[in-house]
Structures are given as structure tokens and as C-alpha cells.
Amino acid sequence: LRLLGRTLTEPSDFIRAFLASEYREVVERYKAALFKALPDVPKAEIVWRFHFMLGATSYAIAGTDALRLITDWQIEDADATDRLDRLLPRLMSFLLGGLRAPLPQFPDAE
């Protein structure tokens, strides 16, 4: 998982093109499912939220360097960041909260 996360957060042009080609069909299916599940959310907003979901997921699975930095590694062993049984519920809760968030209010909106 860490390798996949790193390829999504630090890709070369070749890797970026490869991943776009490799995952195009899956991404389109996810977008279609999100459009259907969130009919009151504009499609452009869903695309942005999906982008943020991919970023958060990539960062979470790429490794724990930033977490170690901000927590000074003050985490209980039971909450070790390399445990998927702890990572996945937290990540899902965060991602679902982002999908369900109120629409943003832009300063130039009328």
C-alpha cells in the first residue's frame, strides 16, 4: 500500500500517465456512483471532493512520516499507524464527512 500511496503523491510523468490509463475505468465508475449517490451536489463539486478523497487516501497509505512529525510519535501501540484495522475506519469516517459536508460558500457567489 505504501508504494501505491507514494506513486500517487510523488509520480513522474510516466507514472502519472500510466496510472491515469490504468485506473481510468475505475475512476469513471466511482464518479458515476458518486454523481448518483449525491444528486443535489453539483458535479464539479463532486469531482473536487473526489480529488480530495484521493489525496487524503494517497497520503494516508504513503506512510506515517508526517504523523510522526506532528505527534512526536506519542501514539499508543494499539493505535500504531501501520495497522489497517485502525487506519481504515478513521480514513473512511474522514472521507465520508467530506462527501457529506455542506456546499462551500464562495465570496463571489450571488
PDB file of C-alpha atoms in Angstrom:
ATOM      1  CA  LEU A   1       0.000   0.000   0.000  1.00  0.00           C
ATOM      2  CA  ARG A   2       2.806   2.422   0.794  1.00  0.00           C
ATOM      3  CA  LEU A   3       4.264   2.072  -2.696  1.00  0.00           C
ATOM      4  CA  LEU A   4       0.888   2.843  -4.275  1.00  0.00           C
ATOM      5  CA  GLY A   5       0.464   5.840  -1.997  1.00  0.00           C
ATOM      6  CA  ARG A   6       3.917   7.139  -2.919  1.00  0.00           C
ATOM      7  CA  THR A   7       3.288   6.701  -6.640  1.00  0.00           C
ATOM      8  CA  LEU A   8       0.141   8.796  -6.306  1.00  0.00           C
ATOM      9  CA  THR A   9       1.779  11.571  -4.287  1.00  0.00           C
ATOM     10  CA  GLU A  10       5.187  11.772  -5.977  1.00  0.00           C
ATOM     11  CA  PRO A  11       4.724  10.478  -9.518  1.00  0.00           C
ATOM     12  CA  SER A  12       6.935  11.084 -12.514  1.00  0.00           C
ATOM     13  CA  ASP A  13       5.272  11.995 -15.807  1.00  0.00           C
ATOM     14  CA  PHE A  14       5.500   8.355 -16.889  1.00  0.00           C
ATOM     15  CA  ILE A  15       3.901   7.080 -13.676  1.00  0.00           C
ATOM     16  CA  ARG A  16       1.197   9.744 -13.847  1.00  0.00           C
ATOM     17  CA  ALA A  17       0.304   8.740 -17.430  1.00  0.00           C
ATOM     18  CA  PHE A  18       0.415   5.040 -16.561  1.00  0.00           C
ATOM     19  CA  LEU A  19      -1.849   5.456 -13.528  1.00  0.00           C
ATOM     20  CA  ALA A  20      -4.301   7.613 -15.493  1.00  0.00           C
ATOM     21  CA  SER A  21      -4.537   4.913 -18.146  1.00  0.00           C
ATOM     22  CA  GLU A  22      -4.606   2.009 -15.697  1.00  0.00           C
ATOM     23  CA  TYR A  23      -7.307   3.429 -13.410  1.00  0.00           C
ATOM     24  CA  ARG A  24      -9.420   5.433 -15.895  1.00  0.00           C
ATOM     25  CA  GLU A  25     -12.277   2.921 -15.950  1.00  0.00           C
ATOM     26  CA  VAL A  26     -12.361   2.552 -12.162  1.00  0.00           C
ATOM     27  CA  VAL A  27     -12.274   6.323 -11.638  1.00  0.00           C
ATOM     28  CA  GLU A  28     -15.163   6.787 -14.074  1.00  0.00           C
ATOM     29  CA  ARG A  29     -17.216   4.168 -12.226  1.00  0.00           C
ATOM     30  CA  TYR A  30     -16.546   5.869  -8.891  1.00  0.00           C
ATOM     31  CA  LYS A  31     -17.506   9.264 -10.313  1.00  0.00           C
ATOM     32  CA  ALA A  32     -20.723   7.846 -11.769  1.00  0.00           C
ATOM     33  CA  ALA A  33     -21.592   6.244  -8.422  1.00  0.00           C
ATOM     34  CA  LEU A  34     -20.890   9.496  -6.572  1.00  0.00           C
ATOM     35  CA  PHE A  35     -22.994  11.506  -9.054  1.00  0.00           C
ATOM     36  CA  LYS A  36     -25.868   9.073  -8.491  1.00  0.00           C
ATOM     37  CA  ALA A  37     -25.475   8.987  -4.696  1.00  0.00           C
ATOM     38  CA  LEU A  38     -25.243  12.774  -4.354  1.00  0.00           C
ATOM     39  CA  PRO A  39     -27.841  14.146  -6.807  1.00  0.00           C
ATOM     40  CA  ASP A  40     -28.104  17.504  -5.009  1.00  0.00           C
ATOM     41  CA  VAL A  41     -24.364  18.174  -5.177  1.00  0.00           C
ATOM     42  CA  PRO A  42     -23.097  19.813  -8.385  1.00  0.00           C
ATOM     43  CA  LYS A  43     -20.908  17.511 -10.468  1.00  0.00           C
ATOM     44  CA  ALA A  44     -18.000  19.959 -10.336  1.00  0.00           C
ATOM     45  CA  GLU A  45     -18.142  19.859  -6.528  1.00  0.00           C
ATOM     46  CA  ILE A  46     -18.204  16.059  -6.536  1.00  0.00           C
ATOM     47  CA  VAL A  47     -15.123  15.980  -8.764  1.00  0.00           C
ATOM     48  CA  TRP A  48     -13.299  18.286  -6.319  1.00  0.00           C
ATOM     49  CA  ARG A  49     -14.345  16.156  -3.356  1.00  0.00           C
ATOM     50  CA  PHE A  50     -13.233  13.011  -5.162  1.00  0.00           C
ATOM     51  CA  HIS A  51      -9.884  14.694  -5.828  1.00  0.00           C
ATOM     52  CA  PHE A  52      -9.533  15.491  -2.114  1.00  0.00           C
ATOM     53  CA  MET A  53     -10.519  11.911  -1.237  1.00  0.00           C
ATOM     54  CA  LEU A  54      -7.790  10.537  -3.498  1.00  0.00           C
ATOM     55  CA  GLY A  55      -5.272  12.924  -1.976  1.00  0.00           C
ATOM     56  CA  ALA A  56      -6.166  12.021   1.597  1.00  0.00           C
ATOM     57  CA  THR A  57      -6.120   8.315   0.797  1.00  0.00           C
ATOM     58  CA  SER A  58      -2.784   8.533  -1.021  1.00  0.00           C
ATOM     59  CA  TYR A  59      -1.231  10.476   1.820  1.00  0.00           C
ATOM     60  CA  ALA A  60      -2.603   8.107   4.455  1.00  0.00           C
ATOM     61  CA  ILE A  61      -1.270   4.988   2.784  1.00  0.00           C
ATOM     62  CA  ALA A  62       2.050   6.512   1.659  1.00  0.00           C
ATOM     63  CA  GLY A  63       3.483   6.371   5.145  1.00  0.00           C
ATOM     64  CA  THR A  64       3.496   7.918   8.566  1.00  0.00           C
ATOM     65  CA  ASP A  65       6.328  10.438   8.301  1.00  0.00           C
ATOM     66  CA  ALA A  66       4.101  13.497   8.731  1.00  0.00           C
ATOM     67  CA  LEU A  67       2.133  11.883  11.539  1.00  0.00           C
ATOM     68  CA  ARG A  68       5.343  11.113  13.367  1.00  0.00           C
ATOM     69  CA  LEU A  69       6.430  14.723  12.927  1.00  0.00           C
ATOM     70  CA  ILE A  70       3.230  16.327  14.237  1.00  0.00           C
ATOM     71  CA  THR A  71       2.668  13.904  17.118  1.00  0.00           C
ATOM     72  CA  ASP A  72       6.277  13.427  18.159  1.00  0.00           C
ATOM     73  CA  TRP A  73       5.209   9.783  17.923  1.00  0.00           C
ATOM     74  CA  GLN A  74       3.057   9.981  21.046  1.00  0.00           C
ATOM     75  CA  ILE A  75       0.715   7.242  19.911  1.00  0.00           C
ATOM     76  CA  GLU A  76      -0.318   4.151  21.832  1.00  0.00           C
ATOM     77  CA  ASP A  77       0.922   0.853  20.405  1.00  0.00           C
ATOM     78  CA  ALA A  78      -2.684  -0.227  19.884  1.00  0.00           C
ATOM     79  CA  ASP A  79      -3.102   2.787  17.598  1.00  0.00           C
ATOM     80  CA  ALA A  80       0.050   2.204  15.553  1.00  0.00           C
ATOM     81  CA  THR A  81      -0.355   3.843  12.175  1.00  0.00           C
ATOM     82  CA  ASP A  82       0.684   0.773  10.222  1.00  0.00           C
ATOM     83  CA  ARG A  83      -2.369  -1.129  11.451  1.00  0.00           C
ATOM     84  CA  LEU A  84      -5.009  -1.165   8.724  1.00  0.00           C
ATOM     85  CA  ASP A  85      -7.684  -2.099  11.263  1.00  0.00           C
ATOM     86  CA  ARG A  86      -7.082   1.342  12.832  1.00  0.00           C
ATOM     87  CA  LEU A  87      -6.288   3.340   9.690  1.00  0.00           C
ATOM     88  CA  LEU A  88      -9.278   2.329   7.571  1.00  0.00           C
ATOM     89  CA  PRO A  89     -12.110   3.270   9.980  1.00  0.00           C
ATOM     90  CA  ARG A  90     -10.514   6.674  10.596  1.00  0.00           C
ATOM     91  CA  LEU A  91      -9.947   7.305   6.915  1.00  0.00           C
ATOM     92  CA  MET A  92     -13.486   6.225   5.967  1.00  0.00           C
ATOM     93  CA  SER A  93     -15.008   8.457   8.635  1.00  0.00           C
ATOM     94  CA  PHE A  94     -12.971  11.405   7.363  1.00  0.00           C
ATOM     95  CA  LEU A  95     -13.757  10.773   3.686  1.00  0.00           C
ATOM     96  CA  LEU A  96     -17.478  10.310   4.284  1.00  0.00           C
ATOM     97  CA  GLY A  97     -17.558  13.510   6.315  1.00  0.00           C
ATOM     98  CA  GLY A  98     -16.043  15.347   3.369  1.00  0.00           C
ATOM     99  CA  LEU A  99     -18.580  13.912   0.942  1.00  0.00           C
ATOM    100  CA  ARG A 100     -21.473  14.870   3.209  1.00  0.00           C
ATOM    101  CA  ALA A 101     -20.181  18.352   4.035  1.00  0.00           C
ATOM    102  CA  PRO A 102     -22.321  21.384   3.198  1.00  0.00           C
ATOM    103  CA  LEU A 103     -21.621  23.039  -0.114  1.00  0.00           C
ATOM    104  CA  PRO A 104     -18.980  25.762   0.072  1.00  0.00           C
ATOM    105  CA  GLN A 105     -19.998  29.398   0.017  1.00  0.00           C
ATOM    106  CA  PHE A 106     -17.824  31.366  -2.375  1.00  0.00           C
ATOM    107  CA  PRO A 107     -17.313  35.112  -1.807  1.00  0.00           C
ATOM    108  CA  ASP A 108     -18.229  35.951  -5.400  1.00  0.00           C
ATOM    109  CA  ALA A 109     -21.441  33.859  -5.388  1.00  0.00           C
ATOM    110  CA  GLU A 110     -24.679  35.768  -5.690  1.00  0.00           C
TER     111      GLU A 110
END
